[in-house]
Short mmCIF file of C-alpha atoms in Angstrom, two decimals:
data_model
loop_
_atom_site.label_atom_id
_atom_site.label_comp_id
_atom_site.label_asym_id
_atom_site.label_seq_id
_atom_site.Cartn_x
_atom_site.Cartn_y
_atom_site.Cartn_z
CA MET A 1 24.97 -8.36 -3.32
CA THR A 2 22.72 -7.07 -0.60
CA THR A 3 19.98 -9.58 -1.27
CA LEU A 4 19.94 -12.24 1.44
CA PRO A 5 20.82 -15.86 0.65
CA GLU A 6 17.75 -18.17 0.55
CA THR A 7 19.38 -20.52 3.01
CA THR A 8 22.82 -20.84 4.52
CA ASP A 9 24.77 -24.11 4.84
CA LYS A 10 25.50 -23.36 8.47
CA LYS A 11 24.09 -20.88 10.97
CA LEU A 12 27.12 -19.96 13.01
CA GLY A 13 26.31 -17.89 16.05
CA LEU A 14 26.54 -17.43 19.79
CA VAL A 15 24.51 -18.68 22.71
CA ILE A 16 24.73 -16.35 25.70
CA ASP A 17 23.90 -17.69 29.13
CA LEU A 18 22.37 -14.89 31.20
CA ASP A 19 22.38 -17.18 34.23
CA THR A 20 26.16 -17.51 34.17
CA CYS A 21 27.34 -14.09 32.98
CA VAL A 22 28.94 -12.20 35.86
CA GLY A 23 29.18 -8.89 34.02
CA CYS A 24 32.98 -8.67 34.08
CA HIS A 25 33.21 -7.10 30.59
CA ALA A 26 36.20 -9.31 29.68
CA CYS A 27 34.45 -10.15 26.38
CA VAL A 28 34.10 -6.42 25.63
CA ILE A 29 37.81 -5.82 26.13
CA SER A 30 39.03 -8.91 24.29
CA CYS A 31 36.69 -8.08 21.37
CA LYS A 32 37.98 -4.53 21.19
CA GLY A 33 41.55 -5.83 21.33
CA TRP A 34 41.26 -8.50 18.67
CA ASN A 35 39.18 -6.45 16.28
CA THR A 36 41.39 -3.39 16.59
CA GLU A 37 44.44 -5.38 15.59
CA ASN A 38 42.91 -7.62 12.92
CA TYR A 39 40.01 -7.60 10.39
CA GLY A 40 39.34 -4.19 8.83
CA ALA A 41 39.72 -0.71 10.23
CA PRO A 42 40.71 -0.44 13.91
CA LEU A 43 38.00 0.33 16.49
CA SER A 44 38.84 3.94 17.26
CA ASP A 45 38.30 5.93 20.44
CA GLN A 46 37.64 9.64 20.67
CA ASP A 47 38.79 11.70 23.65
CA ALA A 48 39.84 8.43 25.31
CA TRP A 49 41.57 10.14 28.25
CA GLY A 50 39.45 13.28 28.29
CA ALA A 51 36.23 14.37 29.91
CA SER A 52 33.81 12.64 27.53
CA PRO A 53 35.39 9.46 26.19
CA SER A 54 33.59 7.58 23.42
CA GLY A 55 34.53 4.78 21.10
CA THR A 56 33.52 2.00 18.74
CA PHE A 57 32.63 -1.33 20.34
CA LEU A 58 31.22 -4.45 18.68
CA ASN A 59 30.13 -5.98 21.96
CA ARG A 60 28.69 -4.18 24.96
CA VAL A 61 27.42 -5.50 28.31
CA HIS A 62 24.26 -3.93 29.70
CA SER A 63 22.88 -4.62 33.19
CA TYR A 64 19.18 -4.88 33.95
CA GLU A 65 17.22 -5.09 37.18
CA ILE A 66 14.14 -7.30 37.07
CA GLN A 67 11.51 -6.87 39.74
CA PRO A 68 9.23 -9.93 40.06
CA GLU A 69 5.65 -9.54 41.35
CA ALA A 70 6.81 -10.84 44.71
CA GLY A 71 10.25 -11.27 46.18
CA ALA A 72 13.62 -9.68 45.70
CA ALA A 73 14.75 -7.91 42.53
CA GLN A 74 17.24 -9.74 40.33
CA LEU A 75 20.25 -8.31 38.50
CA VAL A 76 21.07 -9.68 35.05
CA HIS A 77 24.17 -8.82 33.05
CA PHE A 78 23.38 -8.76 29.38
CA PRO A 79 26.13 -8.91 26.72
CA LYS A 80 24.96 -7.80 23.29
CA SER A 81 26.65 -8.05 19.90
CA CYS A 82 25.47 -8.77 16.34
CA LEU A 83 22.90 -11.60 16.30
CA HIS A 84 23.73 -12.56 12.66
CA CYS A 85 20.01 -12.56 11.79
CA GLU A 86 18.63 -14.90 9.13
CA ASP A 87 16.44 -12.07 7.87
CA ALA A 88 18.95 -9.30 8.45
CA PRO A 89 17.38 -5.90 7.66
CA CYS A 90 20.81 -4.24 7.79
CA VAL A 91 21.91 -6.17 4.69
CA THR A 92 19.00 -5.41 2.36
CA VAL A 93 19.02 -1.65 3.01
CA CYS A 94 22.69 -1.26 2.02
CA PRO A 95 22.90 0.76 -1.23
CA THR A 96 26.43 -0.29 -2.20
CA GLY A 97 26.61 -4.03 -1.55
CA ALA A 98 29.10 -3.50 1.28
CA SER A 99 26.87 -5.38 3.74
CA TYR A 100 26.33 -9.03 3.01
CA LYS A 101 25.37 -12.34 4.61
CA ARG A 102 27.58 -15.29 3.73
CA ALA A 103 25.78 -18.24 2.15
CA GLU A 104 28.28 -20.76 3.59
CA ASP A 105 28.01 -19.96 7.29
CA GLY A 106 25.48 -17.15 7.70
CA ILE A 107 27.95 -14.60 9.07
CA VAL A 108 26.91 -10.98 8.37
CA LEU A 109 29.90 -8.88 7.31
CA VAL A 110 30.78 -5.42 5.97
CA ASN A 111 33.16 -4.99 3.05
CA GLU A 112 34.73 -1.80 4.35
CA SER A 113 36.22 -0.73 1.01
CA HIS A 114 32.68 -0.56 -0.46
CA CYS A 115 31.06 1.17 2.55
CA ILE A 116 30.10 4.83 1.96
CA GLY A 117 29.26 5.39 5.62
CA CYS A 118 25.62 6.37 5.08
CA GLY A 119 24.62 4.70 8.34
CA LEU A 120 21.33 3.29 7.02
CA CYS A 121 22.22 -0.27 8.11
CA ALA A 122 22.62 0.93 11.70
CA TRP A 123 19.20 2.57 11.41
CA ALA A 124 17.72 -0.72 10.22
CA CYS A 125 19.22 -2.82 13.05
CA PRO A 126 16.92 -3.02 16.09
CA TYR A 127 19.73 -4.27 18.35
CA GLY A 128 22.31 -1.51 18.01
CA ALA A 129 24.80 -4.06 16.72
CA ARG A 130 26.37 -1.71 14.17
CA GLU A 131 28.42 1.33 15.03
CA MET A 132 29.92 3.87 12.65
CA ASP A 133 33.62 4.31 13.33
CA HIS A 134 34.17 8.01 13.83
CA ALA A 135 37.79 8.00 12.65
CA GLU A 136 37.37 5.75 9.61
CA GLY A 137 33.87 6.75 8.45
CA VAL A 138 32.84 3.14 7.81
CA MET A 139 30.40 0.84 9.56
CA LYS A 140 31.83 -1.66 12.05
CA LYS A 141 30.14 -4.78 13.34
CA CYS A 142 30.82 -8.17 14.92
CA THR A 143 32.48 -10.51 12.40
CA LEU A 144 31.99 -13.55 14.65
CA CYS A 145 35.81 -13.44 14.56
CA VAL A 146 35.80 -14.78 11.01
CA ASP A 147 39.57 -14.28 11.09
CA ARG A 148 39.92 -16.67 14.06
CA ILE A 149 37.39 -19.45 13.54
CA TYR A 150 38.93 -20.65 10.25
CA ASN A 151 42.49 -19.54 11.05
CA GLU A 152 44.85 -22.51 10.77
CA ASN A 153 47.73 -20.41 12.13
CA LEU A 154 46.05 -20.44 15.52
CA PRO A 155 46.06 -23.45 17.87
CA GLU A 156 42.75 -25.32 17.50
CA ILE A 157 41.56 -24.28 20.96
CA ASP A 158 41.72 -20.64 19.89
CA ARG A 159 39.58 -21.11 16.76
CA GLU A 160 36.47 -19.57 18.24
CA PRO A 161 35.32 -15.96 18.67
CA VAL A 162 37.60 -14.17 21.10
CA CYS A 163 34.66 -13.21 23.38
CA VAL A 164 33.86 -16.92 23.81
CA ARG A 165 37.50 -17.87 24.27
CA THR A 166 38.05 -15.24 26.95
CA CYS A 167 34.86 -15.57 29.01
CA PRO A 168 35.99 -16.70 32.48
CA ALA A 169 32.48 -17.78 33.47
CA GLY A 170 31.76 -19.93 30.40
CA ALA A 171 28.70 -17.82 29.69
CA ARG A 172 29.30 -17.62 25.94
CA HIS A 173 29.05 -20.57 23.54
CA PHE A 174 29.84 -20.70 19.83
CA GLY A 175 28.60 -23.19 17.26
CA ASP A 176 26.27 -24.08 14.40
CA LEU A 177 22.71 -23.25 15.40
CA GLY A 178 21.45 -24.68 12.11
CA ASP A 179 22.46 -28.18 13.19
CA PRO A 180 19.93 -29.50 15.75
CA ASP A 181 22.52 -31.96 17.10
CA SER A 182 25.23 -29.39 17.80
CA ALA A 183 26.15 -28.63 21.42
CA VAL A 184 24.80 -25.09 21.17
CA SER A 185 21.47 -26.23 19.70
CA GLN A 186 21.14 -28.82 22.47
CA LEU A 187 21.86 -26.13 25.05
CA VAL A 188 19.19 -23.85 23.56
CA ALA A 189 16.64 -26.68 23.55
CA GLU A 190 17.48 -27.72 27.11
CA ARG A 191 17.42 -24.24 28.64
CA GLY A 192 14.67 -22.67 26.55
CA GLY A 193 16.82 -20.16 24.65
CA VAL A 194 15.00 -17.08 23.38
CA ASP A 195 15.20 -14.59 20.49
CA LEU A 196 15.55 -10.88 21.21
CA MET A 197 12.73 -8.72 19.78
CA PRO A 198 11.12 -11.60 17.85
CA GLU A 199 8.33 -9.21 16.73
CA GLN A 200 10.88 -7.34 14.59
CA GLY A 201 10.93 -10.33 12.24
CA THR A 202 14.73 -10.50 11.98
CA LYS A 203 15.01 -14.18 12.96
CA PRO A 204 18.22 -13.79 14.98
CA VAL A 205 20.65 -16.73 14.99
CA ASN A 206 22.16 -15.86 18.40
CA LYS A 207 20.11 -17.09 21.32
CA TYR A 208 19.89 -15.99 24.96
CA LEU A 209 19.44 -18.45 27.81
CA PRO A 210 17.22 -16.89 30.49
CA PRO A 211 18.42 -16.97 34.12
CA ARG A 212 17.45 -20.09 36.09
CA GLN A 213 14.94 -19.72 38.88
CA LYS A 214 16.60 -18.43 42.06
CA ASP A 215 16.81 -20.60 45.20
CA GLU A 216 14.41 -19.65 47.99
CA LEU A 217 16.35 -18.57 51.05
CA GLY A 218 13.43 -19.40 53.37
CA THR A 219 12.63 -17.56 56.61
CA THR A 220 15.89 -18.04 58.51
CA GLY A 221 16.42 -14.37 58.93
CA MET A 222 19.74 -12.64 59.54
CA HIS A 223 21.49 -15.34 61.61
CA ALA A 224 22.27 -18.94 60.89
CA PRO A 225 20.30 -21.40 63.10
CA ARG A 226 22.04 -22.52 66.27
CA LEU A 227 23.72 -25.86 65.88
CA ASP A 228 22.43 -28.76 67.88
CA PRO A 229 24.99 -31.26 69.27
CA VAL A 230 25.52 -33.92 66.65
CA ILE A 231 26.10 -36.78 69.09
CA GLU A 232 23.63 -37.23 71.97
CA ASP A 233 25.37 -40.04 73.92
CA ALA A 234 29.07 -39.45 73.60
CA GLY A 235 31.41 -41.89 75.36
CA GLY A 236 35.09 -41.88 76.34
CA PHE A 237 36.98 -38.65 76.81
CA LEU A 238 34.42 -36.58 74.84
CA GLY A 239 31.62 -38.07 76.98
CA TRP A 240 33.44 -37.08 80.16
CA LEU A 241 34.12 -33.58 78.77
CA ASP A 242 30.44 -33.21 77.78
CA LYS A 243 29.25 -34.10 81.25
CA ALA A 244 31.92 -31.98 82.98
CA LEU A 245 30.99 -28.91 80.90
CA ASP A 246 27.30 -29.49 81.53
CA ARG A 247 27.96 -29.28 85.27
CA LEU A 248 29.45 -25.80 84.99
CA PRO A 249 27.16 -22.84 85.71
CA GLY A 250 24.93 -22.20 82.65
CA GLY A 251 25.51 -25.72 81.38
CA ALA A 252 22.75 -28.26 80.70
CA GLY A 253 23.38 -30.09 84.01
CA SER A 254 23.48 -26.95 86.18
CA ALA A 255 20.57 -26.14 88.50
CA SER A 256 19.54 -22.89 86.71
CA ASP A 257 18.37 -24.35 83.38
CA SER A 258 18.35 -28.08 83.78
CA GLU A 259 15.48 -28.45 81.33
CA THR A 260 17.69 -27.45 78.41
CA ARG A 261 20.22 -29.82 76.98
CA MET B 1 16.70 10.09 15.77
CA HIS B 2 19.38 12.70 15.32
CA PRO B 3 17.98 15.49 13.12
CA ALA B 4 21.01 15.89 10.81
CA PRO B 5 20.76 19.25 8.99
CA SER B 6 22.01 17.69 5.73
CA VAL B 7 19.13 15.22 5.61
CA ILE B 8 16.49 17.81 6.59
CA ILE B 9 17.73 20.21 3.89
CA PHE B 10 17.91 17.36 1.37
CA THR B 11 14.40 16.03 1.86
CA THR B 12 12.83 19.52 2.04
CA LEU B 13 14.56 21.05 -0.98
CA SER B 14 14.64 18.02 -3.24
CA GLY B 15 10.98 17.32 -2.45
CA LEU B 16 10.13 20.83 -3.59
CA GLY B 17 12.42 20.65 -6.64
CA PHE B 18 11.15 17.29 -7.89
CA GLY B 19 7.59 18.48 -7.23
CA LEU B 20 8.20 21.44 -9.55
CA LEU B 21 9.82 19.16 -12.15
CA PHE B 22 6.69 16.97 -12.07
CA TRP B 23 4.42 19.88 -13.07
CA LEU B 24 6.90 21.23 -15.63
CA GLY B 25 7.14 17.79 -17.23
CA LEU B 26 3.36 17.74 -17.64
CA GLY B 27 3.56 21.13 -19.39
CA LEU B 28 1.91 22.96 -16.48
CA PRO B 29 2.87 25.72 -17.16
CA ALA B 30 3.95 25.12 -20.79
CA VAL B 31 6.88 27.50 -20.73
CA THR B 32 9.56 28.09 -23.39
CA GLY B 33 12.69 30.19 -23.85
CA TRP B 34 13.96 32.33 -20.97
CA THR B 35 10.86 31.73 -18.84
CA ALA B 36 11.48 28.00 -19.17
CA PHE B 37 15.14 28.55 -18.32
CA ALA B 38 14.20 30.33 -15.09
CA PHE B 39 11.71 27.60 -14.07
CA PHE B 40 14.11 24.77 -14.82
CA ALA B 41 17.02 26.53 -13.11
CA ILE B 42 14.97 26.78 -9.90
CA ALA B 43 13.75 23.18 -10.17
CA PHE B 44 17.18 21.69 -10.90
CA GLY B 45 18.79 23.94 -8.30
CA LEU B 46 16.48 22.66 -5.57
CA ALA B 47 16.53 19.02 -6.65
CA VAL B 48 20.29 18.75 -7.27
CA GLY B 49 21.15 21.02 -4.33
CA GLY B 50 19.18 18.71 -2.08
CA LEU B 51 20.90 15.61 -3.47
CA VAL B 52 24.32 17.19 -2.99
CA ALA B 53 23.43 18.14 0.61
CA SER B 54 22.52 14.51 1.29
CA THR B 55 26.09 13.41 0.54
CA PHE B 56 27.47 15.64 3.33
CA HIS B 57 26.63 13.12 6.03
CA LEU B 58 28.40 10.25 4.27
CA GLY B 59 31.58 8.83 5.79
CA HIS B 60 33.03 8.25 2.30
CA PRO B 61 31.26 10.46 -0.30
CA GLU B 62 33.96 9.60 -2.87
CA ARG B 63 32.49 6.09 -3.10
CA ALA B 64 28.95 7.39 -3.73
CA LEU B 65 28.85 5.87 -7.25
CA LYS B 66 28.69 2.40 -5.68
CA ALA B 67 25.24 3.36 -4.35
CA PHE B 68 23.79 2.82 -7.84
CA THR B 69 24.42 -0.93 -7.78
CA GLN B 70 21.94 -2.45 -5.28
CA TRP B 71 18.60 -1.31 -6.70
CA ARG B 72 17.25 -4.86 -6.47
CA SER B 73 17.10 -4.75 -2.68
CA SER B 74 17.85 -1.25 -1.37
CA TRP B 75 15.48 1.74 -1.41
CA LEU B 76 18.44 4.09 -1.01
CA SER B 77 20.04 2.64 -4.14
CA ARG B 78 16.70 2.86 -5.99
CA GLU B 79 16.48 6.52 -5.00
CA ALA B 80 19.92 7.15 -6.50
CA VAL B 81 19.05 5.39 -9.78
CA VAL B 82 15.61 6.99 -10.14
CA SER B 83 16.89 10.48 -9.32
CA VAL B 84 19.57 10.35 -12.04
CA ALA B 85 17.06 8.93 -14.55
CA ALA B 86 14.50 11.64 -13.71
CA LEU B 87 17.10 14.41 -13.91
CA CYS B 88 18.35 13.16 -17.31
CA LEU B 89 14.81 12.91 -18.76
CA MET B 90 13.86 16.32 -17.44
CA GLY B 91 17.17 17.72 -18.68
CA LEU B 92 16.26 16.54 -22.18
CA TYR B 93 12.78 18.03 -21.85
CA ALA B 94 14.27 21.31 -20.56
CA LEU B 95 16.66 21.40 -23.55
CA GLY B 96 13.67 21.27 -25.91
CA ALA B 97 11.69 23.87 -23.97
CA VAL B 98 14.53 26.36 -23.54
CA PHE B 99 16.32 26.15 -26.89
CA PHE B 100 13.77 24.81 -29.40
CA ALA B 101 10.52 26.15 -27.89
CA ALA B 102 9.37 22.56 -28.11
CA SER B 103 7.33 20.45 -25.73
CA TRP B 104 8.65 16.89 -26.09
CA THR B 105 5.80 14.98 -24.51
CA LEU B 106 7.45 11.59 -24.01
CA PRO B 107 10.52 12.68 -21.99
CA GLY B 108 8.28 15.19 -20.20
CA TRP B 109 5.77 12.62 -19.01
CA LEU B 110 8.43 10.03 -18.19
CA GLY B 111 10.44 12.70 -16.36
CA ALA B 112 7.36 13.74 -14.37
CA LEU B 113 6.79 10.12 -13.41
CA GLY B 114 10.47 9.83 -12.45
CA ALA B 115 10.26 12.96 -10.31
CA LEU B 116 7.44 11.41 -8.33
CA GLY B 117 9.46 8.19 -8.20
CA VAL B 118 12.33 10.02 -6.50
CA VAL B 119 10.04 11.38 -3.79
CA PHE B 120 8.47 7.94 -3.34
CA THR B 121 11.82 6.12 -3.05
CA THR B 122 13.08 8.77 -0.60
CA SER B 123 10.02 8.25 1.59
CA MET B 124 10.39 4.46 1.41
CA ILE B 125 13.92 4.68 2.88
CA TYR B 126 12.19 5.81 6.09
CA ALA B 127 8.89 3.95 5.78
CA GLN B 128 10.65 0.57 5.40
CA LEU B 129 12.31 0.81 8.84
CA ARG B 130 10.46 -1.35 11.33
CA THR B 131 12.96 -0.13 13.93
CA VAL B 132 11.38 3.36 13.88
CA PRO B 133 7.66 2.68 14.45
CA ARG B 134 6.68 6.33 13.79
CA TRP B 135 7.99 6.05 10.21
CA HIS B 136 6.90 2.48 9.47
CA THR B 137 3.59 3.24 7.75
CA ALA B 138 2.12 3.76 4.27
CA LEU B 139 1.18 7.25 5.46
CA THR B 140 4.86 8.26 5.19
CA PRO B 141 5.09 7.94 1.36
CA ALA B 142 1.58 9.41 1.06
CA LEU B 143 2.63 12.47 3.09
CA PHE B 144 5.94 12.95 1.24
CA LEU B 145 4.20 12.71 -2.16
CA ALA B 146 1.39 15.09 -1.14
CA ILE B 147 3.85 17.67 0.21
CA SER B 148 6.01 17.45 -2.91
CA LEU B 149 3.04 17.75 -5.29
CA ALA B 150 1.56 20.66 -3.33
CA GLY B 151 4.87 22.52 -3.06
CA GLY B 152 5.59 21.87 -6.74
CA ALA B 153 2.16 23.22 -7.74
CA LEU B 154 2.81 26.30 -5.61
CA LEU B 155 6.17 26.92 -7.34
CA ALA B 156 4.73 26.18 -10.79
CA GLY B 157 1.94 28.70 -10.23
CA GLN B 158 -0.77 26.05 -10.54
CA VAL B 159 -3.08 27.80 -8.11
CA SER B 160 -6.12 25.53 -8.46
CA PHE B 161 -4.02 22.38 -8.04
CA ALA B 162 -2.18 23.93 -5.09
CA LEU B 163 -5.47 24.87 -3.43
CA ALA B 164 -6.57 21.24 -3.67
CA LEU B 165 -3.25 19.64 -2.73
CA LEU B 166 -2.21 21.88 0.19
CA PRO B 167 -5.27 20.97 2.33
CA LEU B 168 -4.83 17.31 1.38
CA ALA B 169 -1.18 17.41 2.48
CA GLY B 170 -2.18 19.23 5.68
CA VAL B 171 -4.74 16.57 6.55
CA LEU B 172 -2.21 13.79 5.86
CA GLN B 173 0.30 15.63 8.04
CA VAL B 174 -2.10 15.72 11.00
CA LEU B 175 -3.06 12.05 10.48
CA TRP B 176 0.63 11.13 10.33
CA TRP B 177 1.31 12.91 13.62
CA LEU B 178 -1.71 11.37 15.36
CA ARG B 179 -0.81 7.85 14.24
CA GLY B 180 2.87 8.44 15.06
CA ASP B 181 2.22 9.40 18.67
CA GLY B 182 0.93 5.92 19.46
CA ALA B 183 3.13 4.00 17.04
CA PHE B 184 5.88 2.98 19.45
CA ALA B 185 3.48 1.52 21.99
CA ALA B 186 1.55 -0.24 19.20
CA SER B 187 4.71 -1.78 17.70
CA GLY B 188 4.85 -4.42 20.45
CA THR B 189 8.56 -3.83 21.05
CA ASP B 190 9.35 -2.99 24.66
CA MET B 191 11.92 -3.69 27.39
CA ALA B 192 10.47 -7.18 27.90
CA SER B 193 10.81 -8.25 24.25
CA ALA B 194 14.18 -6.47 23.87
CA THR B 195 15.76 -8.39 26.73
CA GLY B 196 13.63 -11.56 26.68
CA LEU B 197 13.46 -11.20 30.47
CA GLY B 198 9.85 -10.05 30.75
CA ASP B 199 8.66 -13.43 32.05
CA ILE B 200 10.50 -12.87 35.34
CA GLY B 201 9.14 -9.41 36.09
CA ALA B 202 9.38 -5.73 35.21
CA VAL B 203 12.69 -4.98 33.46
CA ARG B 204 14.58 -1.77 34.26
CA ALA B 205 17.89 -0.61 32.81
CA PHE B 206 20.29 -0.70 35.78
CA GLU B 207 23.64 0.23 34.26
CA PRO B 208 24.59 1.20 30.69
CA PRO B 209 27.57 -0.58 29.12
CA HIS B 210 29.82 2.47 29.41
CA THR B 211 29.79 5.66 31.45
CA GLY B 212 30.33 7.75 28.30
CA SER B 213 28.10 8.25 25.29
CA ASN B 214 28.41 6.38 22.00
CA TYR B 215 27.38 6.41 18.31
CA LEU B 216 24.10 4.63 19.02
CA LEU B 217 23.00 7.12 21.67
CA ARG B 218 24.02 10.13 19.58
CA GLU B 219 22.34 8.84 16.41
CA PHE B 220 19.22 7.14 17.74
CA VAL B 221 18.42 8.41 21.23
CA HIS B 222 18.35 12.10 20.43
CA VAL B 223 15.93 14.00 22.62
CA VAL B 224 16.72 17.63 21.86
CA GLY B 225 13.75 19.94 21.37
CA ARG B 226 11.04 17.33 21.85
CA LYS B 227 9.60 19.57 24.55
CA HIS B 228 8.78 22.16 21.83
CA SER B 229 7.06 19.54 19.73
CA LEU B 230 3.54 20.96 19.99
CA ARG B 231 4.65 24.53 19.20
CA LEU B 232 6.71 23.32 16.24
CA ARG B 233 3.74 21.34 14.95
CA GLY B 234 1.72 24.54 15.12
CA ILE B 235 4.40 26.42 13.19
CA ALA B 236 4.68 23.63 10.59
CA LEU B 237 0.94 23.50 10.08
CA GLY B 238 0.51 27.29 10.00
CA LEU B 239 3.44 28.16 7.73
CA GLY B 240 3.49 24.99 5.66
CA TYR B 241 -0.20 24.68 4.80
CA VAL B 242 -2.59 27.32 6.23
CA LEU B 243 -0.75 30.55 5.35
CA PRO B 244 0.04 29.50 1.73
CA ILE B 245 -3.65 28.64 1.22
CA ILE B 246 -4.70 32.09 2.52
CA LEU B 247 -2.09 33.80 0.34
CA LEU B 248 -3.37 31.91 -2.72
CA LEU B 249 -7.00 32.83 -1.99
CA VAL B 250 -6.39 36.60 -2.02
CA PRO B 251 -6.04 38.24 -5.49
CA PHE B 252 -2.82 37.02 -7.12
CA SER B 253 0.43 38.94 -7.10
CA HIS B 254 3.97 37.67 -7.63
CA LEU B 255 5.06 39.00 -4.24
CA LEU B 256 2.33 37.08 -2.42
CA GLY B 257 3.19 34.02 -4.51
CA LEU B 258 6.82 34.28 -3.40
CA LEU B 259 5.71 34.72 0.22
CA ALA B 260 3.53 31.62 -0.07
CA VAL B 261 6.50 29.58 -1.37
CA ILE B 262 8.85 30.80 1.38
CA SER B 263 6.23 30.20 4.06
CA HIS B 264 5.53 26.70 2.72
CA ALA B 265 9.23 25.75 2.55
CA THR B 266 9.85 27.03 6.10
CA GLY B 267 6.85 25.11 7.44
CA ILE B 268 7.91 21.90 5.68
CA ALA B 269 11.46 22.29 7.06
CA ALA B 270 9.99 22.51 10.58
CA SER B 271 7.83 19.46 9.88
CA ARG B 272 10.88 17.58 8.57
CA TRP B 273 12.91 18.53 11.65
CA LEU B 274 10.17 17.03 13.80
CA PHE B 275 10.08 13.99 11.49
CA PHE B 276 13.58 13.13 12.71
CA ALA B 277 13.67 14.68 16.20
CA GLU B 278 10.47 12.95 17.33
CA ALA B 279 11.26 9.57 15.78
CA GLU B 280 12.20 6.98 18.39
CA HIS B 281 14.37 3.99 17.51
CA VAL B 282 13.76 0.71 19.35
CA VAL B 283 17.48 0.39 20.22
CA GLY B 284 16.90 3.08 22.88
CA LEU B 285 15.11 0.41 24.93
CA TYR B 286 18.41 -1.35 25.62
CA TYR B 287 19.55 1.87 27.29
CA GLY B 288 16.25 2.37 29.12
CA LYS B 289 15.69 5.42 26.91
CA ARG B 290 13.72 6.18 23.81
#
């Protein structure tokens, strides 16, 4: 059925930390790998080694430059995949019932054997989360690795979406955003997580954590400040060495600049 | 949006065909026998031909029957259901008119209603999409219905109705364009809301995810021919509405009637091409394009 469930028991989704993401695209590659070998039709490529390569991806990393009113511009890497919206417009437009949102955990999926490849769900999605596979003629989208998160054949540590598992920076978090006490919900509350395109009325489950405010580098300029001596009244061998060096030409004790230390 | 020929042909021809079926169902003109056969052949040819063309862009047309199941939620499914219902009712009515010289009022009126229903559900497939601000307006179904009724009246030889409906459709067309030109800006969706980074400063797309193109860019960020937009609008308005009105105002002949129909269909096809080519999807913002 392409009507949306009234409520879902859980709201499984991702929290993506834009402060931490380094833009390495490891999540893109691991997603392509896992989802080519597992759930549904493989993610095909066209002209992969030719002049104009193109392919199906469920997760893509954009990069944006943000220019504040004053100060230096900031670069933000921005991974984007399906946001598993509560009010998913891609589901209700589907004419065949291939697209659906699961009542138990809120994951939005495509039943590929029912998909006629009309593409209307991709038209309805504001985020570009759905891509038609050119080889298979069916719609592909992020499954939140539904074949990993409940998979008892995998070690427990691997039972999370492969993009989260692989992220070397820890910029991606997976959990139940419907439970206010879950780690991901706490993170969203603490860091002021935001919805993408809230005016589209899709109520996305995935949240984005905005970058933290940058440190001010101050007015030190190109070079590090010269270091002052740490100890003013050194004794023993170091004291003797200090005085002996000061007596050399150019030193603090020499006639030419005796006012400096 | 990518102006797929199959969808442009579908909406243009089926709009015209179902428009003609509407007038035939009302008994305008009340034709029987061979004349009825000719009228219904043209109407069904256009309507069914358009529907068949629309299946060409499907990834799996062999599963098209499944599209009849989700009428509770999906406008595309509703369109499928209503179009088959309208075609069946009008088929029954045509049977009576062609073979029994009868005018069965009930299937005729219901079929006419169904024909309008098809055009309405088709238009709602586009009008429902918040992601394409140019389409997301009640003016879209109004324009589709007006064009279909006007074109149908033209084909059915209902000159007085056509002379009233063609200007109405033309005015709606201009209103739709004027509203559409400011729709994206008025939608409130921009780079800042797309990325959620607007609080820091002005957001600019720095690097796309891949150096190559992809499905999203090909389907939604299509920019071909937008530079000819104004000229094409002139052609659509001139051929689609103005010329047919002039041809109807001069003393009637079948040749001029045929010319009016061809001119109208060509103009509407140009308008429909613009409908897709000029439509901007909000996903383009993520690529710094529209």
